[in-house]
Coordinates of C-alpha atoms in Angstrom, one line a residue:
Chain A
M165 CA -7.3 30.6 -21.3
P166 CA -6.0 27.9 -18.9
S167 CA -5.1 29.2 -15.4
S168 CA -1.7 27.2 -15.7
I169 CA -0.3 30.3 -17.8
V170 CA -2.1 32.9 -15.9
V171 CA 0.2 35.2 -13.7
P172 CA -1.7 35.3 -10.3
K173 CA -3.3 38.7 -9.7
K174 CA -3.0 39.8 -6.1
L175 CA -5.8 41.6 -4.5
T176 CA -5.0 43.9 -1.8
T177 CA -7.6 46.8 -1.9
V178 CA -11.3 47.2 -1.0
E179 CA -11.9 48.2 -4.6
Q180 CA -10.0 44.8 -6.0
Y181 CA -12.0 42.8 -3.4
K182 CA -15.5 44.4 -4.8
A183 CA -14.4 43.8 -8.3
F184 CA -13.4 40.2 -7.6
L185 CA -16.7 39.4 -5.7
D186 CA -18.7 40.9 -8.6
Q187 CA -17.4 38.2 -10.9
Y188 CA -18.4 35.1 -8.9
D189 CA -21.6 33.6 -7.2
T190 CA -20.5 30.6 -5.9
F191 CA -17.2 29.8 -3.7
L192 CA -15.9 26.5 -2.8
L193 CA -13.9 26.8 0.3
D194 CA -11.2 24.6 1.6
C195 CA -11.7 24.7 5.5
D196 CA -8.3 23.9 7.4
G197 CA -5.8 26.8 6.8
V198 CA -8.8 29.1 5.0
L199 CA -11.4 29.3 7.5
W200 CA -9.5 28.1 10.8
H201 CA -6.4 26.4 12.0
G202 CA -7.1 23.4 14.2
S203 CA -10.2 24.9 16.4
H204 CA -9.4 28.3 16.2
V205 CA -11.5 30.4 13.6
L206 CA -9.3 32.9 11.6
E207 CA -9.8 36.7 11.9
G208 CA -12.7 38.1 9.9
I209 CA -14.0 34.8 8.9
L210 CA -17.5 34.9 10.6
E211 CA -18.0 38.4 9.2
T212 CA -16.9 37.4 5.8
V213 CA -19.2 34.4 5.8
H214 CA -21.9 36.6 7.1
F215 CA -21.4 39.4 4.6
L216 CA -21.1 37.3 1.6
R217 CA -24.2 35.4 2.1
K218 CA -26.2 38.5 2.9
N219 CA -25.2 39.4 -0.7
G220 CA -26.6 36.3 -2.2
K221 CA -23.3 34.5 -2.5
K222 CA -23.3 30.6 -2.2
L223 CA -20.4 29.1 0.0
V224 CA -19.9 25.4 0.0
F225 CA -17.2 24.0 2.2
V226 CA -15.2 21.3 0.5
T227 CA -13.3 18.6 2.4
N228 CA -11.4 15.3 1.4
N229 CA -12.0 13.9 4.9
S230 CA -14.6 10.9 4.3
T231 CA -14.7 10.0 8.1
L232 CA -17.7 12.3 8.9
S233 CA -21.1 12.5 7.1
R234 CA -22.3 15.8 6.4
A235 CA -24.7 15.8 9.2
N236 CA -21.7 15.3 11.6
Y237 CA -19.7 18.1 9.8
V238 CA -22.4 20.6 10.4
K239 CA -21.9 19.9 14.3
K240 CA -18.4 20.8 13.8
F241 CA -19.2 24.1 12.1
Q242 CA -21.7 25.0 15.0
K243 CA -19.1 24.3 17.4
L244 CA -16.7 26.8 15.8
G245 CA -19.5 29.2 15.4
I246 CA -19.8 29.2 11.5
E247 CA -23.5 28.7 10.4
A248 CA -23.8 25.9 8.1
T249 CA -26.3 23.1 6.9
E250 CA -25.9 19.8 5.3
K251 CA -26.3 21.5 1.9
D252 CA -23.3 23.7 2.5
I253 CA -20.9 20.9 2.8
F254 CA -19.3 18.9 0.2
S255 CA -17.2 16.1 1.4
S256 CA -15.4 13.3 -0.4
A257 CA -17.5 10.8 1.2
F258 CA -20.8 12.7 -0.2
A259 CA -19.1 13.4 -3.6
T260 CA -18.6 9.5 -4.1
A261 CA -22.1 8.9 -3.3
V262 CA -23.3 11.5 -5.8
Y263 CA -20.9 9.8 -8.1
L264 CA -22.3 6.4 -7.7
R265 CA -26.1 7.5 -7.8
N266 CA -26.0 10.2 -10.4
I267 CA -23.3 9.6 -12.6
L268 CA -22.9 5.8 -12.7
D269 CA -26.6 5.0 -12.0
F270 CA -25.4 2.4 -9.7
P271 CA -27.8 -0.7 -9.9
K272 CA -30.6 -0.9 -7.3
D273 CA -29.9 -4.6 -6.6
K274 CA -26.1 -4.1 -6.0
R275 CA -24.3 -3.2 -2.6
V276 CA -21.2 -1.3 -2.2
Y277 CA -18.1 -2.8 0.0
V278 CA -16.7 -0.2 2.1
I279 CA -13.1 0.1 3.5
G280 CA -13.6 3.5 5.7
E281 CA -15.7 5.1 8.5
S282 CA -19.2 5.9 9.1
G283 CA -19.1 9.2 6.8
I284 CA -19.2 6.8 3.7
V285 CA -21.8 4.5 5.0
D286 CA -24.1 7.2 6.0
E287 CA -23.8 9.3 2.8
L288 CA -24.4 6.2 0.6
K289 CA -27.5 5.2 2.6
D290 CA -28.6 8.8 2.2
V291 CA -28.6 8.4 -1.5
G292 CA -30.4 5.0 -1.3
I293 CA -27.3 2.8 -1.7
E294 CA -26.8 -0.2 0.5
S295 CA -23.4 -1.0 1.7
T296 CA -21.5 -3.7 3.7
G297 CA -18.0 -3.9 5.3
A298 CA -17.0 -0.7 7.3
S299 CA -17.2 -1.4 10.9
D300 CA -18.3 -5.2 10.5
D301 CA -14.8 -6.6 10.5
N302 CA -13.4 -3.9 13.0
G303 CA -11.1 -5.8 15.2
V304 CA -11.3 -9.3 13.8
I305 CA -8.3 -11.7 14.5
M306 CA -7.6 -14.0 11.6
T307 CA -5.8 -17.4 11.4
H308 CA -4.6 -18.9 8.1
A309 CA -7.6 -21.2 8.5
D310 CA -9.8 -18.3 7.9
F311 CA -8.8 -17.7 4.3
G312 CA -11.7 -20.2 3.3
S313 CA -14.3 -17.7 4.9
I314 CA -13.4 -15.3 2.5
E315 CA -15.9 -15.8 -0.4
Q316 CA -17.2 -14.0 -3.7
D317 CA -20.0 -12.0 -3.1
P318 CA -22.1 -11.3 -6.4
T319 CA -24.2 -8.5 -4.8
I320 CA -21.0 -6.2 -4.7
G321 CA -21.1 -3.6 -7.4
A322 CA -18.4 -1.4 -6.1
V323 CA -15.6 -1.0 -3.6
V324 CA -15.1 2.4 -1.8
C325 CA -11.8 3.0 0.3
G326 CA -11.5 5.8 2.3
F327 CA -9.9 6.5 5.5
D328 CA -10.2 3.8 8.1
L329 CA -8.5 3.8 11.5
N330 CA -9.6 0.1 11.6
L331 CA -8.3 -1.0 8.4
N332 CA -7.2 -4.7 8.5
Y333 CA -5.9 -7.5 6.5
R334 CA -9.6 -9.1 6.4
K335 CA -10.9 -6.0 4.8
L336 CA -8.1 -5.9 2.5
A337 CA -8.5 -9.6 1.5
K338 CA -12.2 -9.2 1.0
A339 CA -12.0 -6.0 -1.0
F340 CA -9.1 -7.7 -3.3
T341 CA -11.6 -10.7 -3.5
Y342 CA -14.5 -8.8 -5.0
L343 CA -12.3 -6.5 -7.2
N344 CA -10.0 -9.3 -8.5
N345 CA -13.1 -11.2 -9.8
K346 CA -13.0 -9.9 -13.4
E347 CA -16.5 -11.1 -14.5
Q348 CA -18.2 -9.1 -11.5
N349 CA -16.3 -6.0 -12.8
A350 CA -16.9 -4.1 -9.8
H351 CA -16.0 -0.3 -9.5
F352 CA -12.9 0.8 -7.5
I353 CA -13.2 4.2 -6.0
L354 CA -10.8 6.0 -3.7
T355 CA -12.5 8.8 -1.7
N356 CA -9.0 10.8 -2.0
D357 CA -5.3 10.1 -2.4
D358 CA -3.9 12.1 0.3
T359 CA -1.1 10.1 1.4
T360 CA -1.0 11.3 5.1
F361 CA -3.8 12.2 7.5
P362 CA -3.4 14.8 9.8
A363 CA -4.2 14.0 13.5
P364 CA -4.1 16.5 16.4
N365 CA -0.5 14.9 17.3
G366 CA 1.2 14.4 14.0
I367 CA 0.7 13.0 10.7
Y368 CA 0.0 9.3 9.9
P369 CA -0.8 7.2 6.8
G370 CA -3.7 8.6 4.9
T371 CA -6.2 7.1 2.3
G372 CA -4.0 7.4 -0.5
S373 CA -1.4 5.2 1.4
L374 CA -3.9 2.8 2.9
A375 CA -5.3 1.9 -0.5
Q376 CA -1.9 0.9 -2.0
P377 CA -2.0 -2.9 -1.1
L378 CA -5.2 -3.2 -3.1
I379 CA -3.7 -1.3 -6.1
T380 CA -0.3 -3.2 -5.9
A381 CA -2.0 -6.5 -5.4
L382 CA -4.6 -6.0 -8.1
N383 CA -2.2 -4.0 -10.5
R384 CA -5.4 -1.7 -11.1
N385 CA -5.9 2.0 -10.5
P386 CA -9.0 3.1 -8.8
L387 CA -11.1 6.2 -9.7
V388 CA -9.9 8.8 -7.1
M389 CA -12.7 11.3 -6.2
G390 CA -11.1 14.0 -3.8
K391 CA -9.2 17.1 -4.5
P392 CA -7.3 17.8 -6.6
N393 CA -9.0 15.2 -9.1
K394 CA -11.6 16.1 -11.4
P395 CA -14.2 13.9 -10.4
M396 CA -14.9 15.7 -7.3
L397 CA -15.7 18.7 -9.2
D398 CA -17.8 16.8 -11.9
C399 CA -19.8 15.8 -8.9
F400 CA -20.1 19.2 -7.3
F401 CA -21.7 20.4 -10.7
A402 CA -23.8 17.5 -11.0
N403 CA -25.3 18.2 -7.6
Y404 CA -25.2 22.0 -7.4
H405 CA -25.9 23.1 -11.0
T406 CA -24.0 26.5 -10.6
D407 CA -22.3 28.1 -13.4
P408 CA -18.8 27.1 -13.6
S409 CA -17.7 30.7 -15.0
R410 CA -19.0 32.4 -11.9
T411 CA -17.8 29.6 -9.5
C412 CA -14.3 30.0 -7.8
M413 CA -12.1 27.7 -5.7
V414 CA -10.6 29.1 -2.5
G415 CA -7.8 27.3 -0.7
D416 CA -4.2 27.5 0.9
R417 CA -2.5 24.8 -0.9
L418 CA -1.2 24.9 -4.4
D419 CA -0.9 21.1 -4.8
T420 CA -4.6 20.3 -3.9
D421 CA -7.1 23.1 -3.6
I422 CA -5.5 25.4 -6.6
D423 CA -4.6 22.2 -8.7
F424 CA -8.1 21.1 -8.0
G425 CA -9.8 24.3 -9.5
V426 CA -7.1 24.4 -12.3
N427 CA -8.1 20.8 -13.2
G428 CA -11.7 21.6 -13.0
N429 CA -11.1 24.7 -15.3
I430 CA -12.7 27.2 -12.7
A431 CA -11.1 30.3 -11.3
T432 CA -9.0 29.8 -8.1
L433 CA -8.2 32.1 -5.1
M434 CA -5.3 31.2 -3.0
V435 CA -4.9 32.6 0.6
L436 CA -1.9 33.1 2.3
T437 CA -3.1 31.8 5.8
G438 CA -2.1 28.2 5.2
V439 CA 0.5 25.9 3.7
S440 CA 1.6 27.7 0.7
T441 CA 3.4 30.8 0.2
E442 CA 3.0 33.8 -2.4
A443 CA 6.9 33.2 -3.2
E444 CA 5.9 29.5 -4.1
A445 CA 2.9 30.7 -6.3
M446 CA 4.9 33.4 -8.2
D447 CA 7.9 31.1 -8.9
P448 CA 8.2 30.9 -12.6
K449 CA 9.0 27.0 -12.1
Q450 CA 5.8 26.6 -10.5
P451 CA 3.3 24.6 -12.8
I452 CA 0.2 25.2 -10.6
K453 CA -1.0 28.9 -10.7
P454 CA -3.9 30.4 -8.8
T455 CA -6.0 33.1 -10.8
Y456 CA -5.9 35.4 -7.8
I457 CA -3.8 35.8 -4.4
M458 CA -5.1 37.6 -1.4
Q459 CA -3.7 37.6 2.2
S460 CA -6.9 36.2 3.9
F461 CA -10.2 35.0 3.0
G462 CA -11.4 37.1 6.2
D463 CA -10.3 40.3 4.4
F464 CA -13.5 40.4 2.4
A465 CA -15.1 41.5 5.8
K466 CA -13.3 45.0 5.0
V467 CA -15.7 45.4 2.0
E468 CA -18.9 46.0 4.3
N469 CA -17.1 48.2 6.6
A470 CA -15.5 50.2 3.8
Chain B
M17 CA 30.0 -14.6 -18.3
P18 CA 26.7 -13.5 -16.8
S19 CA 23.9 -16.1 -17.0
S20 CA 21.7 -13.6 -18.8
I21 CA 23.5 -14.1 -22.2
V22 CA 23.8 -18.0 -21.8
V23 CA 21.6 -19.9 -24.0
P24 CA 19.9 -22.5 -21.5
K25 CA 21.5 -26.1 -21.7
K26 CA 18.8 -28.6 -21.7
L27 CA 19.7 -31.6 -19.6
T28 CA 17.8 -34.8 -20.8
T29 CA 20.2 -37.8 -20.5
V30 CA 21.6 -39.6 -17.2
E31 CA 25.1 -38.6 -18.7
Q32 CA 24.2 -35.1 -18.7
Y33 CA 22.7 -35.3 -15.3
K34 CA 26.0 -36.9 -14.0
A35 CA 28.2 -34.1 -15.7
F36 CA 25.9 -31.4 -14.2
L37 CA 25.9 -32.8 -10.5
D38 CA 29.9 -33.1 -11.0
Q39 CA 30.0 -29.3 -11.1
Y40 CA 28.0 -28.2 -8.1
D41 CA 28.1 -29.1 -4.1
T42 CA 25.4 -27.2 -2.9
F43 CA 21.7 -26.7 -4.3
L44 CA 19.3 -24.0 -3.2
L45 CA 16.0 -25.3 -3.8
D46 CA 12.7 -23.5 -4.2
C47 CA 9.9 -25.8 -2.7
D48 CA 6.4 -25.4 -4.4
G49 CA 6.8 -26.4 -8.0
V50 CA 10.0 -27.9 -7.4
L51 CA 9.7 -30.4 -4.6
W52 CA 5.8 -30.3 -4.4
H53 CA 2.4 -29.1 -5.5
G54 CA 0.5 -28.2 -2.4
S55 CA 0.6 -31.2 -0.2
H56 CA 1.6 -33.5 -3.0
V57 CA 5.3 -34.5 -3.3
L58 CA 6.4 -34.7 -7.1
E59 CA 7.7 -38.0 -8.5
G60 CA 11.3 -39.1 -7.6
I61 CA 11.8 -36.3 -5.3
L62 CA 12.3 -38.3 -2.2
E63 CA 14.9 -40.6 -4.1
T64 CA 16.7 -37.7 -5.4
V65 CA 17.0 -35.9 -2.1
H66 CA 18.2 -39.0 -0.5
F67 CA 20.6 -39.9 -3.4
L68 CA 22.1 -36.5 -3.5
R69 CA 22.9 -36.4 0.1
K70 CA 24.4 -39.8 0.0
N71 CA 26.9 -38.4 -2.4
G72 CA 27.8 -35.4 -0.2
K73 CA 25.6 -32.8 -2.0
K74 CA 24.1 -30.0 0.4
L75 CA 20.5 -29.2 -0.1
V76 CA 19.0 -25.9 1.2
F77 CA 15.3 -25.2 0.9
V78 CA 14.7 -21.6 0.0
T79 CA 11.3 -19.9 0.8
N80 CA 10.2 -16.3 0.7
N81 CA 7.3 -17.1 3.2
S82 CA 8.2 -15.5 6.6
T83 CA 5.2 -16.6 8.6
L84 CA 6.9 -19.7 10.0
S85 CA 10.1 -20.2 11.8
R86 CA 12.5 -22.8 10.6
A87 CA 11.6 -24.9 13.3
N88 CA 8.1 -24.9 12.2
Y89 CA 9.1 -25.5 8.7
V90 CA 10.8 -28.6 9.6
K91 CA 7.5 -30.0 10.8
K92 CA 6.1 -29.4 7.2
F93 CA 8.8 -31.2 5.6
Q94 CA 8.6 -34.1 8.2
K95 CA 4.7 -34.1 7.2
L96 CA 5.4 -34.6 3.6
G97 CA 8.2 -37.3 4.5
I98 CA 11.3 -35.1 3.3
E99 CA 14.0 -35.2 6.0
A100 CA 15.0 -31.7 7.1
T101 CA 16.7 -30.0 9.9
E102 CA 16.5 -26.5 10.7
K103 CA 19.9 -25.9 9.2
D104 CA 18.6 -27.2 5.8
I105 CA 16.0 -24.4 5.5
F106 CA 16.7 -20.7 4.6
S107 CA 13.6 -18.6 4.9
S108 CA 13.2 -14.9 4.5
A109 CA 12.5 -14.6 7.9
F110 CA 15.7 -16.2 8.8
A111 CA 17.8 -14.3 6.2
T112 CA 16.5 -11.0 7.8
A113 CA 17.7 -12.1 11.3
V114 CA 21.1 -13.0 9.7
Y115 CA 21.1 -9.6 7.9
L116 CA 20.5 -7.7 11.4
R117 CA 22.8 -9.9 13.2
N118 CA 25.9 -10.5 10.9
I119 CA 25.7 -7.9 8.1
L120 CA 24.3 -4.8 10.0
D121 CA 25.7 -5.8 13.5
F122 CA 22.4 -4.7 15.0
P123 CA 22.8 -2.8 18.3
K124 CA 22.6 -4.9 21.5
D125 CA 20.4 -2.0 23.1
K126 CA 17.9 -1.8 20.2
R127 CA 14.6 -3.5 19.4
V128 CA 12.9 -4.3 16.2
Y129 CA 9.3 -3.5 15.7
V130 CA 7.9 -6.2 13.7
I131 CA 4.7 -6.2 11.3
G132 CA 4.5 -10.1 10.7
E133 CA 3.7 -13.3 12.4
S134 CA 5.7 -15.7 14.7
G135 CA 8.2 -16.9 12.1
I136 CA 10.0 -13.4 12.2
V137 CA 9.9 -12.8 16.0
D138 CA 11.4 -16.4 16.6
E139 CA 14.2 -16.2 14.1
L140 CA 15.1 -12.7 15.5
K141 CA 15.0 -14.3 19.2
D142 CA 17.2 -17.1 17.9
V143 CA 19.9 -14.8 16.8
G144 CA 19.6 -12.8 20.1
I145 CA 17.4 -9.8 18.9
E146 CA 14.5 -8.5 21.0
S147 CA 11.3 -7.4 19.2
T148 CA 8.0 -5.9 19.8
G149 CA 4.8 -5.5 18.0
A150 CA 3.8 -8.7 15.8
S151 CA 0.8 -10.2 17.5
D152 CA 0.8 -7.4 20.5
D153 CA -1.6 -5.3 18.4
N154 CA -3.7 -7.9 16.8
G155 CA -7.6 -7.4 17.0
V156 CA -7.1 -3.8 18.5
I157 CA -9.9 -1.5 17.7
M158 CA -8.9 2.2 17.5
T159 CA -10.8 5.5 17.6
H160 CA -9.6 8.7 16.8
A161 CA -9.0 9.7 20.4
D162 CA -6.3 7.0 20.3
F163 CA -3.8 8.6 18.0
G164 CA -2.5 10.4 21.1
S165 CA -1.3 6.8 22.5
I166 CA 0.9 6.3 19.4
E167 CA 4.4 7.6 20.7
Q168 CA 8.0 7.5 19.6
D169 CA 10.0 4.6 20.9
P170 CA 13.9 5.6 21.0
T171 CA 14.7 1.6 21.5
I172 CA 13.4 0.9 18.0
G173 CA 16.4 0.2 15.7
A174 CA 14.5 -1.4 12.7
V175 CA 11.0 -2.0 11.5
V176 CA 10.8 -5.5 9.7
C177 CA 7.7 -6.0 7.7
G178 CA 6.7 -9.5 6.6
F179 CA 3.3 -11.1 5.7
D180 CA 0.9 -10.3 8.6
L181 CA -2.7 -11.8 8.5
N182 CA -3.6 -9.3 11.2
L183 CA -2.0 -6.3 9.8
N184 CA -4.1 -3.4 11.0
Y185 CA -4.1 0.7 11.0
R186 CA -2.5 0.8 14.5
K187 CA 0.5 -1.6 13.3
L188 CA 0.9 0.9 10.3
A189 CA 0.6 4.0 12.3
K190 CA 3.3 2.7 14.9
A191 CA 5.7 1.6 12.1
F192 CA 5.2 5.0 10.4
T193 CA 6.0 7.0 13.5
Y194 CA 9.4 5.3 14.1
L195 CA 10.4 5.3 10.6
N196 CA 9.4 8.7 9.9
N197 CA 11.7 9.9 13.0
K198 CA 14.7 11.2 10.8
E199 CA 16.9 11.4 14.2
Q200 CA 16.1 7.7 15.1
N201 CA 17.2 6.7 11.6
A202 CA 15.7 3.1 11.9
H203 CA 16.4 0.4 9.2
F204 CA 13.3 -0.5 7.2
I205 CA 13.3 -4.0 5.9
L206 CA 10.9 -6.0 3.8
T207 CA 11.0 -9.9 4.2
N208 CA 10.0 -10.2 0.5
D209 CA 8.3 -8.1 -2.1
D210 CA 5.8 -10.8 -3.4
T211 CA 2.7 -8.8 -4.2
T212 CA 0.2 -11.7 -3.7
F213 CA 0.1 -14.6 -1.1
P214 CA -0.8 -17.9 -2.1
A215 CA -3.5 -19.5 0.1
P216 CA -5.1 -23.0 -0.4
N217 CA -8.3 -21.3 -2.0
G218 CA -6.8 -18.5 -4.1
I219 CA -4.4 -15.7 -3.9
Y220 CA -4.7 -12.6 -1.6
P221 CA -2.4 -9.4 -0.9
G222 CA 1.2 -10.3 -0.2
T223 CA 3.9 -8.7 1.7
G224 CA 5.0 -6.6 -1.2
S225 CA 1.4 -4.9 -1.3
L226 CA 1.1 -4.6 2.5
A227 CA 4.0 -2.6 2.8
Q228 CA 2.9 -0.2 0.3
P229 CA 1.2 2.1 2.8
L230 CA 4.5 2.7 4.7
I231 CA 6.4 3.2 1.5
T232 CA 4.0 5.7 0.3
A233 CA 3.4 7.6 3.4
L234 CA 7.1 7.7 4.1
N235 CA 8.1 8.2 0.5
R236 CA 11.0 5.7 1.4
N237 CA 12.0 2.4 -0.1
P238 CA 13.0 -0.5 2.2
L239 CA 15.5 -2.9 1.8
V240 CA 14.0 -6.2 0.4
M241 CA 15.3 -9.3 1.5
G242 CA 13.6 -12.2 -0.3
K243 CA 14.0 -13.8 -3.8
P244 CA 14.6 -12.5 -6.4
N245 CA 16.4 -9.6 -4.4
K246 CA 20.2 -10.0 -4.0
P247 CA 20.5 -9.4 -0.2
M248 CA 18.9 -13.0 0.4
L249 CA 21.8 -14.6 -1.4
D250 CA 24.4 -12.4 0.2
C251 CA 22.8 -13.8 3.7
F252 CA 22.8 -17.1 2.4
F253 CA 26.9 -16.9 1.8
A254 CA 27.3 -15.0 5.1
N255 CA 25.6 -17.9 6.9
Y256 CA 26.6 -21.1 5.0
H257 CA 30.1 -20.2 3.6
T258 CA 29.8 -22.4 0.3
D259 CA 31.7 -21.9 -2.8
P260 CA 29.4 -19.7 -5.1
S261 CA 31.1 -21.4 -8.1
R262 CA 29.7 -24.8 -7.0
T263 CA 26.4 -23.6 -5.8
C264 CA 23.2 -23.7 -8.2
M265 CA 19.9 -22.3 -7.7
V266 CA 16.9 -24.5 -8.6
G267 CA 13.5 -23.2 -9.4
D268 CA 10.4 -23.5 -11.5
R269 CA 9.9 -19.7 -11.9
L270 CA 12.0 -17.2 -14.0
D271 CA 10.9 -14.0 -12.5
T272 CA 11.8 -15.1 -8.8
D273 CA 13.8 -18.3 -8.7
I274 CA 16.0 -17.9 -11.7
D275 CA 16.3 -14.1 -11.3
F276 CA 17.4 -14.7 -7.9
G277 CA 20.1 -16.9 -9.1
V278 CA 21.3 -14.5 -12.1
N279 CA 21.2 -11.5 -9.6
G280 CA 23.7 -13.4 -7.2
N281 CA 25.8 -14.3 -10.3
I282 CA 25.4 -18.2 -9.4
A283 CA 24.4 -20.9 -11.8
T284 CA 20.7 -21.5 -12.1
L285 CA 18.7 -24.7 -13.1
M286 CA 15.0 -24.3 -14.0
V287 CA 12.4 -27.3 -13.9
L288 CA 9.3 -27.4 -15.8
T289 CA 7.2 -28.9 -12.8
G290 CA 5.8 -25.3 -12.0
V291 CA 4.9 -22.0 -13.3
S292 CA 7.5 -21.2 -16.1
T293 CA 7.6 -23.1 -19.2
E294 CA 10.5 -24.1 -21.5
A295 CA 9.1 -21.8 -24.5
E296 CA 9.2 -18.7 -22.1
A297 CA 12.9 -19.5 -21.2
M298 CA 14.0 -19.9 -24.7
D299 CA 12.2 -16.9 -26.1
P300 CA 14.9 -14.6 -27.3
K301 CA 12.9 -11.6 -25.6
Q302 CA 13.1 -13.3 -22.3
P303 CA 15.8 -11.4 -20.4
I304 CA 16.0 -13.6 -17.6
K305 CA 17.8 -17.0 -18.8
P306 CA 18.5 -20.2 -16.6
T307 CA 21.9 -21.8 -17.0
Y308 CA 20.3 -25.2 -17.3
I309 CA 16.7 -26.6 -18.1
M310 CA 15.6 -30.0 -16.9
Q311 CA 12.0 -31.6 -16.8
S312 CA 12.1 -32.4 -13.0
F313 CA 14.1 -32.3 -10.1
G314 CA 13.0 -35.8 -9.4
D315 CA 14.8 -37.1 -12.5
F316 CA 18.2 -36.9 -10.9
A317 CA 17.0 -40.3 -9.1
K318 CA 17.9 -42.0 -12.6
V319 CA 21.4 -41.4 -12.0
E320 CA 21.3 -43.7 -9.2
N321 CA 19.3 -46.4 -10.9
A322 CA 21.3 -46.2 -14.1

């Protein structure tokens, strides 16, 4: 039964929380709006994380942000007081590395051209894939005479595009040149297609926008990894080998988190501590429906104290 | 009678050339594929240009390329041996300046933020419009801490985006910030929407591709100036005051040059020295039809010698 025709079930009592937890072993957790807002951890989250782990539940933190490696995300979690190791973090950069390594069986003699930051480079290196690009062309000034210096590179087997604060024309021209070579047939992968990037002082163009010059000039669509797209979940199961029927996606946004679970045909729990509202989820015209709704993920701490 | 239902008339004899020339006073000329290929001027072009001017015809060279000012285009024409002054050149950068000055009556106390090269900056200056951006942020290296340095600028009344070899994230983030301010209501103008840019060694992403991050992140469409879009022709007539019924667009491409004339409801002459073929123009399924077809614009020289 696809989740899209399910009427969301609201969890409000400790008994309902218990019955829900009995059904699932693994929780994929969106972070901002579920665990924290900015640098403020939500009420009950630390206790909930501790309680669930004590009871043998696996928690995996899922993020579309490709700028940091899992090793650097761990530091962010530590700073906020949430225990986490690299194995608990599933980012779009790591998912992309898993995809190239485990699903595409990326050739040993090929390299990846990266538009993006260190998160992608580090995760590729971690699975034994060499990359080029990334910060190499940061801050380059080009003249029209420099077009001649952009040459085909037969070692490039894929172009990965993620968020890059130092995106510039030279990077786009190189990526275009590699991908426009039909014989080379390089893979074209986007870490995610979020059109905006949330910075502390407002929103700015995101990965899904930055990749558009390539998509338009090439007239070619990339494989898109991050939520709400299915490849991210395929890579999750390729890496973690958990039982899909006992895995639940938890998030605050219908259009990314919940759609992600729906697309992957796993259970979804929407919390009301972030962007989407209960009214939006219950709207008969809303095509994306969570399996469950509850006020806050932190409310599971009440089960321990009950 | 719209040109789109006209069966193109093929001009092959000197008598047909004479009869054609008697009907028009002004010729808008695409350059590459009509006058020259790269740095090679086509046969008969120098003689044709001389002959037509001697007979009182006005020739205006039309280009979507916004990187050079008309003053710098003149040098290119001189190098190829074709006489031209600034008044003979109608570029997308100049058309954008005409549009802001003559059609929008751009406020004296506002400035334009430019993503682009010196052609746009120089043409804006020439019509008395101050600009910022362009080369100011070339080669800048950004860190995540630098988001805070991107601030609203209430003096920005328009963002103009043209081809920019030094496009970078900082420029996109600034343009996005200005255009995303609903109260400021700044104009958003593209010099052209060519998806690729022809460099001597191949094609690369063009203006229509480079503007896509803004279009996607803002979810807003710009006014597009260059061929085949109508604003370029509106600006032409606002600047030259010629009689549209005695004006003919000459070009080698159905999808840009001929479509440009058709969109502006003026006569069109397609030459066979460039991209599009006679078979393509005559194909019953071809929606864009030139009024006339001839082998080469250089063939008009034969009228003088007949």
